[in-house]
CSV table of C-alpha atoms in Angstrom, one decimal:
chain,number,residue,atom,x,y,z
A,1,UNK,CA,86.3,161.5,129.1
A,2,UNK,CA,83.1,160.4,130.7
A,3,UNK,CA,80.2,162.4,131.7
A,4,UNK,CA,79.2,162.6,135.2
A,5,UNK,CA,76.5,160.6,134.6
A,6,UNK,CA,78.3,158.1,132.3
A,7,UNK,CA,80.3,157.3,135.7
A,8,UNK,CA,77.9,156.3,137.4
A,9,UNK,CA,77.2,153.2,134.7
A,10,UNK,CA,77.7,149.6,135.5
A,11,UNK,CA,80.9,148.5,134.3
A,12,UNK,CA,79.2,146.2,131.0
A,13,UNK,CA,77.3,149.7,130.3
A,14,UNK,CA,80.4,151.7,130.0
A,15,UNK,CA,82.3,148.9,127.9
A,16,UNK,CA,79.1,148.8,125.5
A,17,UNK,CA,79.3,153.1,125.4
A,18,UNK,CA,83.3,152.3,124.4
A,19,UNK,CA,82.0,150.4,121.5
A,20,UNK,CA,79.5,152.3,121.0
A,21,UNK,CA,81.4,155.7,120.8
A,22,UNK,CA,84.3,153.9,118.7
A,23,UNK,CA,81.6,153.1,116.0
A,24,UNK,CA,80.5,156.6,115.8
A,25,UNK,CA,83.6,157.8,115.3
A,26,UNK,CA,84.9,155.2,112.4
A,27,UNK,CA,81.3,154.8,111.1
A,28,UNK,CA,82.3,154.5,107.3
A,29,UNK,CA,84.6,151.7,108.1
A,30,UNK,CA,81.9,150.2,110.3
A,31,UNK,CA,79.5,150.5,107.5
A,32,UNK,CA,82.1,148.7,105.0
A,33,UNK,CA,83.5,146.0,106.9
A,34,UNK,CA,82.3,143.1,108.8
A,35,UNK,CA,83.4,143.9,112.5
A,36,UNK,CA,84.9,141.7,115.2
A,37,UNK,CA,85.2,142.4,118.7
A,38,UNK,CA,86.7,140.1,120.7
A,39,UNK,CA,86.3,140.3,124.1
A,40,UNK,CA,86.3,138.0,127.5
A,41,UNK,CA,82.6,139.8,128.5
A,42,UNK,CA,79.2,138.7,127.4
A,43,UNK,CA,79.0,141.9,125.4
A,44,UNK,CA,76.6,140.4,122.7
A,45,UNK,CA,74.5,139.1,125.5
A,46,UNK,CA,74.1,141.6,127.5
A,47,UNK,CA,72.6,144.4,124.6
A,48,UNK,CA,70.2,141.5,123.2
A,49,UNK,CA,69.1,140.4,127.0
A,50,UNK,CA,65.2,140.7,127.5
A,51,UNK,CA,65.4,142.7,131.0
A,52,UNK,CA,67.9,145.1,129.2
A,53,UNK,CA,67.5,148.8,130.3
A,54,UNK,CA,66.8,152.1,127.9
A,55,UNK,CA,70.0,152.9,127.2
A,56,UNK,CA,71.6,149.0,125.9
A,57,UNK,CA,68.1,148.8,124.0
A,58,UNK,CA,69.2,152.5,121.9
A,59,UNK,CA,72.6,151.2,122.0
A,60,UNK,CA,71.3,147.7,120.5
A,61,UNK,CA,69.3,149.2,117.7
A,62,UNK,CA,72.2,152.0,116.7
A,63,UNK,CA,75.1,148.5,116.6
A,64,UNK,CA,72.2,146.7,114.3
A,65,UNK,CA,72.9,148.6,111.7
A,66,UNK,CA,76.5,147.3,111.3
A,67,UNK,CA,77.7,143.5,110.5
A,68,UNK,CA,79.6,142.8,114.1
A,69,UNK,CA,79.9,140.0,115.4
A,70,UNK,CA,81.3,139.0,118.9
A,71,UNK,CA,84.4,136.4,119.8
A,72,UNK,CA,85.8,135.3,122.9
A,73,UNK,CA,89.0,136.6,123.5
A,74,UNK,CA,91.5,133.2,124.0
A,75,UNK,CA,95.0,135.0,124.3
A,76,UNK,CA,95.9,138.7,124.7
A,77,UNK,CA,99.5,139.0,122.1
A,78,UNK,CA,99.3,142.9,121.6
A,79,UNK,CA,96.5,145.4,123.5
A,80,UNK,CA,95.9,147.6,120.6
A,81,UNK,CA,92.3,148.1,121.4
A,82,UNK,CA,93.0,148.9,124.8
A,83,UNK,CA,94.8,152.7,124.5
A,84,UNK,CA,91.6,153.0,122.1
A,85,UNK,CA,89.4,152.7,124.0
A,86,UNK,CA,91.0,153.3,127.4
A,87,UNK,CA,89.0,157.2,127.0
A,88,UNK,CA,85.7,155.4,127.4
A,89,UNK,CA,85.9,152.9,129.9
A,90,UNK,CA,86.8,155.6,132.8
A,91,UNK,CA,88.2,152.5,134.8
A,92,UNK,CA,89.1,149.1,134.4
A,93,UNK,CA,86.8,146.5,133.9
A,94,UNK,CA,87.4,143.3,136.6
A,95,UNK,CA,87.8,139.9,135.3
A,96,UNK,CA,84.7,137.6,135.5
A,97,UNK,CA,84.8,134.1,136.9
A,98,UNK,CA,82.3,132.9,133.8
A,99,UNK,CA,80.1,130.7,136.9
A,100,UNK,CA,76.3,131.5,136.3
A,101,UNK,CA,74.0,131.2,140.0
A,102,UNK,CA,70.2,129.8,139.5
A,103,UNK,CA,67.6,130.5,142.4
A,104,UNK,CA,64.3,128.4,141.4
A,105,UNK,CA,61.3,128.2,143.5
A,106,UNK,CA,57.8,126.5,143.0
A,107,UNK,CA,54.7,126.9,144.6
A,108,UNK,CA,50.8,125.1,143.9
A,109,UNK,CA,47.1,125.5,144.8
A,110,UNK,CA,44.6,123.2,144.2
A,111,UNK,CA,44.0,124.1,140.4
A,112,UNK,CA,47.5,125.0,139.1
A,113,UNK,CA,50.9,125.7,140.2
A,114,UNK,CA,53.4,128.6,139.7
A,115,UNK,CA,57.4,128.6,138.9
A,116,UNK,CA,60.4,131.6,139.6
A,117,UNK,CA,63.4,131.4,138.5
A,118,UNK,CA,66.5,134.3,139.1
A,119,UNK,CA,69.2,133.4,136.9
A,120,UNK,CA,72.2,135.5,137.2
A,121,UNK,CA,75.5,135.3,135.1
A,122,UNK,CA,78.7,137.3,134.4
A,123,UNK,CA,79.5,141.2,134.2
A,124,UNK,CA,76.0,141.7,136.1
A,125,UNK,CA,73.4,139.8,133.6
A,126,UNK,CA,70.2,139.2,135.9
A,127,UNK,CA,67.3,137.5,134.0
A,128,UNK,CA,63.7,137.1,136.5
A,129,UNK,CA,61.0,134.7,135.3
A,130,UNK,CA,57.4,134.0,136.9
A,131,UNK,CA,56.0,131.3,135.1
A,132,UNK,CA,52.1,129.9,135.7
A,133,UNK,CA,51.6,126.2,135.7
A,134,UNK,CA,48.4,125.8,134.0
A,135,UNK,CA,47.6,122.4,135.0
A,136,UNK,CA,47.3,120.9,138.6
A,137,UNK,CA,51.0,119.8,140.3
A,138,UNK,CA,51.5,118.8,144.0
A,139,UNK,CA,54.3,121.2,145.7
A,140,UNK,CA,56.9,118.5,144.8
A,141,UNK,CA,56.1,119.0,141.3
A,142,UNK,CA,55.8,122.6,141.0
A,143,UNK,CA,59.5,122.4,142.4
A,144,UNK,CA,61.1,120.1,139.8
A,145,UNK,CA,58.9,122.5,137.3
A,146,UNK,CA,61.0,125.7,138.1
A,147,UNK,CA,64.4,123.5,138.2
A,148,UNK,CA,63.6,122.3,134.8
A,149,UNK,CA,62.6,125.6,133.6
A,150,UNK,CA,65.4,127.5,135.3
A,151,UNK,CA,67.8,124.6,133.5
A,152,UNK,CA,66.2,125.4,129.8
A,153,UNK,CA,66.7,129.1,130.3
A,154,UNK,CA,70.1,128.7,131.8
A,155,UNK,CA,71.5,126.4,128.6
A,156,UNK,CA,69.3,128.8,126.2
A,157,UNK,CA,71.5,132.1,127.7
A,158,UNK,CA,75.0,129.4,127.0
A,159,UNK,CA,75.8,129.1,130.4
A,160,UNK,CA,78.4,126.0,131.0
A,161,UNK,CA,79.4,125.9,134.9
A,162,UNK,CA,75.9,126.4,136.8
A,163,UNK,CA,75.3,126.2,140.8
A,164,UNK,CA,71.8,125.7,141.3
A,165,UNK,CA,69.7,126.9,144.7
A,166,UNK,CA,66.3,125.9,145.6
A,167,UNK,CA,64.8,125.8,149.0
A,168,UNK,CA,63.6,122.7,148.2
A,169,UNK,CA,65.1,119.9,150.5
A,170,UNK,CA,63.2,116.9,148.4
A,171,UNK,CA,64.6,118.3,145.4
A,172,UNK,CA,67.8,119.0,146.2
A,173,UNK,CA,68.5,115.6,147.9
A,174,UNK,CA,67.0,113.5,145.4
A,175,UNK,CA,69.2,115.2,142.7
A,176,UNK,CA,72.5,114.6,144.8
A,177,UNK,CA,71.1,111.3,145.3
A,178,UNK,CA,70.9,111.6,149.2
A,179,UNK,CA,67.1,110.4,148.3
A,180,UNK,CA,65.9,107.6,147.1
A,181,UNK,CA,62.8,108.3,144.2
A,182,UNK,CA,60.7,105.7,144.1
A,183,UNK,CA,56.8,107.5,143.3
A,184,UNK,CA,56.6,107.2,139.0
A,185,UNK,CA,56.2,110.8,138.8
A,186,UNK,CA,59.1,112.1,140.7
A,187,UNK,CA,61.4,109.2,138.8
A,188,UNK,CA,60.3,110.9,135.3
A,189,UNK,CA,61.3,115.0,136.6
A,190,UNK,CA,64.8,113.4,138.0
A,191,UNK,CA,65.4,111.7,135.0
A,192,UNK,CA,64.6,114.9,133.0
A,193,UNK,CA,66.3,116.8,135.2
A,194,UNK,CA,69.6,114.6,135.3
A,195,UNK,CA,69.7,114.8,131.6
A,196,UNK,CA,69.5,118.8,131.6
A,197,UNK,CA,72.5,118.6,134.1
A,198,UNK,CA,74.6,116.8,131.3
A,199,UNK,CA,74.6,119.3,129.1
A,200,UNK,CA,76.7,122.0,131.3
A,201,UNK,CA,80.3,121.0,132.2
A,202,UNK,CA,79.4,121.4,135.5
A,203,UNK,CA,76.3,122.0,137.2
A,204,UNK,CA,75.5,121.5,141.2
A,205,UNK,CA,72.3,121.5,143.1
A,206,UNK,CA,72.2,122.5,147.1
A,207,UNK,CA,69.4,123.3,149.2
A,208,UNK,CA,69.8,126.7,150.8
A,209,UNK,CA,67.1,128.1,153.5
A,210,UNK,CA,63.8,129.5,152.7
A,211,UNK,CA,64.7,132.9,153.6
A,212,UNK,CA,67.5,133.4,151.5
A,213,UNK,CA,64.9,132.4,148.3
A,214,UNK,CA,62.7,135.0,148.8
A,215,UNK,CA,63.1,136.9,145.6
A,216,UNK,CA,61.8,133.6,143.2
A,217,UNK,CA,59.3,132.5,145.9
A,218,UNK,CA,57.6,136.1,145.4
A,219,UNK,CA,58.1,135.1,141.4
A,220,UNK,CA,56.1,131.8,142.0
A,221,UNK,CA,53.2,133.1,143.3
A,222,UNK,CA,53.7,136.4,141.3
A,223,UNK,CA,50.3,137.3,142.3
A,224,UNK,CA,49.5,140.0,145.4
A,225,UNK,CA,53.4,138.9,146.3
A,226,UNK,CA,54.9,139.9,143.0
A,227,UNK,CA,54.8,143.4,144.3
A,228,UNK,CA,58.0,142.7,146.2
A,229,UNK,CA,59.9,142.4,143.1
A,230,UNK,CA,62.2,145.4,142.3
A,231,UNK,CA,62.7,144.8,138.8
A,232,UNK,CA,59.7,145.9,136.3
A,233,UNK,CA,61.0,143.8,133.6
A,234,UNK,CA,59.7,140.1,135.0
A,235,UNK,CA,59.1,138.1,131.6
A,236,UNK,CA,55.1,136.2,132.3
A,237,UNK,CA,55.4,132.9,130.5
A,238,UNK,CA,52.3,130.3,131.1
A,239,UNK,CA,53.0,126.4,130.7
A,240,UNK,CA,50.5,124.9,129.2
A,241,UNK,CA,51.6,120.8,129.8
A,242,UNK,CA,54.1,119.4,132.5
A,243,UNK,CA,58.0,119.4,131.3
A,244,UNK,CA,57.6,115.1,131.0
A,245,UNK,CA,54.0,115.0,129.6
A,246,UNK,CA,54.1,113.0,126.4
A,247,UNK,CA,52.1,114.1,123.4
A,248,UNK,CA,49.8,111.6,122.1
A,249,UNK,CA,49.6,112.6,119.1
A,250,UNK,CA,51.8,113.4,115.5
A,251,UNK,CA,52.1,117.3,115.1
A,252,UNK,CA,52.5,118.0,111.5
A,253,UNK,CA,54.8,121.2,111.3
A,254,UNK,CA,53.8,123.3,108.9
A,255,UNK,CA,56.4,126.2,107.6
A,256,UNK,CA,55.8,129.8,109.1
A,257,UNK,CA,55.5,132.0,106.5
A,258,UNK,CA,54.0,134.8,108.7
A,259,UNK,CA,56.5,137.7,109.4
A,260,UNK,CA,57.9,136.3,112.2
A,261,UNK,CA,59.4,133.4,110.3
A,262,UNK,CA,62.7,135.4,109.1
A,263,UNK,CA,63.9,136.8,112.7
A,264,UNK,CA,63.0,133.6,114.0
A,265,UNK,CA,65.1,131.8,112.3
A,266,UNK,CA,67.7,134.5,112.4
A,267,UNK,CA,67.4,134.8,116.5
A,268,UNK,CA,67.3,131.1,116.8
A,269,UNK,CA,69.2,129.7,114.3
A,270,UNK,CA,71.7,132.9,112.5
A,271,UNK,CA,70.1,131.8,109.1
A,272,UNK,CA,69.8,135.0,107.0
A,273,UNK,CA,68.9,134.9,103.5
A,274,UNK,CA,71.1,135.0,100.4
A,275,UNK,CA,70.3,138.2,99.6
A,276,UNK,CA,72.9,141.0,101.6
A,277,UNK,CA,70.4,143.7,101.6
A,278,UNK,CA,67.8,141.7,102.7
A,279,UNK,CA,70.0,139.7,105.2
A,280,UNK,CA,71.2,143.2,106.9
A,281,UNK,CA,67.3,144.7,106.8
A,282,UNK,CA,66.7,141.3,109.1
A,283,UNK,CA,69.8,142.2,111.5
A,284,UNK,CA,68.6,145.7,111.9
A,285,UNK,CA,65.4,144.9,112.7
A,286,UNK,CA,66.2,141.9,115.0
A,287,UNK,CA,68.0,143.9,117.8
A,288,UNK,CA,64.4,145.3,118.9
A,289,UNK,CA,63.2,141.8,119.3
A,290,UNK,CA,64.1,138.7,121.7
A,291,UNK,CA,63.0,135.1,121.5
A,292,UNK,CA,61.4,133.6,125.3
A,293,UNK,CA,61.8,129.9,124.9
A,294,UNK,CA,59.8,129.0,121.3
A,295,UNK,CA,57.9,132.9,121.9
A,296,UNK,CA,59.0,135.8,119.8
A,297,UNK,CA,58.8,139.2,122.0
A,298,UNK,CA,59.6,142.8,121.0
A,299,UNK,CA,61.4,145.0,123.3
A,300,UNK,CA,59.9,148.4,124.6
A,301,UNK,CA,62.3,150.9,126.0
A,302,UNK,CA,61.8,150.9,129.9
A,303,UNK,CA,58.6,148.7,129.1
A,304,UNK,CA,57.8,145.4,129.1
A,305,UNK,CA,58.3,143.0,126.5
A,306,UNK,CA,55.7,142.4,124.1
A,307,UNK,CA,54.7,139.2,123.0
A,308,UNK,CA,54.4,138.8,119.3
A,309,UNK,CA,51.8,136.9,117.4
A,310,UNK,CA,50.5,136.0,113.8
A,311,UNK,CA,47.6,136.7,112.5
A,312,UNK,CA,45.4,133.5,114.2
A,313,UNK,CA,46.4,134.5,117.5
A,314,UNK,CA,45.9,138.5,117.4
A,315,UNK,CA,42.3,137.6,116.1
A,316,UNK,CA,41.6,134.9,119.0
A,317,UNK,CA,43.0,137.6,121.9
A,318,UNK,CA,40.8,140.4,119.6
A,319,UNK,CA,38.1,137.9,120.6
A,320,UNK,CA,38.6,137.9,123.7
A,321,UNK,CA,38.8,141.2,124.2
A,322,UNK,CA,35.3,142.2,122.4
């Protein structure tokens, strides 16, 4: 049965205690066989999100040790795991529709510009972002800025059906093509934008009042007005170019041999190496982190994320800080 305080849990929380719980309890079978779970609920999501909370973080870590891996549940045939793990759950957990909401909101001065973006998804996943434009953008611009970013961060988190909000009635009737675009700039975001919007299997833009934004225009100037947030767990990310700015000039790529490279690649791409021991030492030690975009960040219990850096940039912010 649950504890008092276990009752009070959102309903992801207690599934993730359920597994959780079950692992303890069958922990050499855990420890000898590659586990599936296969469930309808962003499970794997949720316990690797960045804004996670103390308790999914612990729970993260403790599942890292094991080789699970996560599987949408197609078709129910038999509900074994259900009088398993019935005990744990306390009550049953509603069906999600799968839809993911985006607020996005920009906002400029006359030297740079700033972006929210609230995206919110199944079984209660919430992600805030303020992110500083560090290079000067009109209003218009810091708008299609936060819709591009919100875009990126919506495909990174896999969502496929998005509707879109932004108090921004340029925006929002140039996308639905109410507008017609003819400055250069504005043609480059839409375009940029319209390609985004091709990747989901359905995605929708609509203005909405000013009011009702409120939460991601605090996020955009996430200065004095960031205060008003309620969550403590707001990822800072700064832009450095605008989202169509062209590079003028080859990068050579070298390869990252720092000790970020392995649970880069692991986070990014599942690539572990050859070697199982090595390959499960990299798992373990990848539920403490997250990746932010191209940033690697290590996750603090009821903290903020930390951002992670090799050995050039911890001795240029050392600099800085002398």
């Amino acid at each position: 049965m649950l504890q008092e305080a276990e009752k009070r849990y959102a309903q992801i929380e207690k599934l993730a205690l359920a597994l959780v719980i079950t692992a303890r309890k069958l922990r050499p079978y855990f420890q000898s066989h590659k586990i599936i779970v296969l469930t309808n609920y962003t499970l794997g999501l949720i316990m690797t999100r960045p804004d996670a909370s103390g308790r999914l973080v612990k729970w993260a870590v403790e599942m890292g040790e094991y080789d699970i891996e996560y599987q949408s549940k197609t078709t129910i045939k038999a509900q074994v795991l259900a009088d398993f793990v019935v005990e744990f759950t306390g009550e049953r957990i509603p069906q999600t529709k799968g839809g993911w909401l985006l607020h996005v909101d920009g906002s400029s001065n006359a030297n740079n510009g700033g972006a929210g973006i609230l995206l919110q998804g199944p079984d209660e996943v919430e992600i805030e972002v303020a992110a500083r434009l560090s290079f000067a953008a009109t209003n218009n611009e810091a708008e299609y800025e936060a819709l591009i970013l919100g875009l990126q961060l919506a495909l990174e988190a896999g969502a496929k059906e998005l509707s879109v909000c932004t108090d921004s009635q340029l925006v929002a009737m140039q996308v639905e093509g109410a507008y017609e675009t003819k400055e250069r700039t504005m043609m480059q975001y839409l375009a940029k934008v319209k390609e985004q919007m091709t990747r989901f299997d359905k995605c929708t833009v609509q203005q909405i009042p000013r009011d009702e934004n409120e939460r991601v225009d605090a996020l955009s100037k996430f200065g004095a007005m960031i205060a008003g947030v309620k969550s403590r767990n707001v990822t800072i990310m700064v832009k450095e170019r605008s989202a169509i700015e062209e590079l003028s000039k080859v990068q050579v790529v070298q390869e990252d041999r720092s000790w970020k490279a392995e649970l880069i690649r692991y986070l990014r791409e599942s690539i572990l190496q050859e070697d199982p021991i090595a390959a499960k030492r990299i798992k373990f030690k990848a539920t403490r982190f997250t990746m932010i975009g191209d940033e690697l960040y290590k996750r603090t219990i009821n903290g903020p994320l930390l951002k992670c850096l090799d050995e050039k940039g911890a001795a240029y912010v050392l600099r800085e800080n002398s």
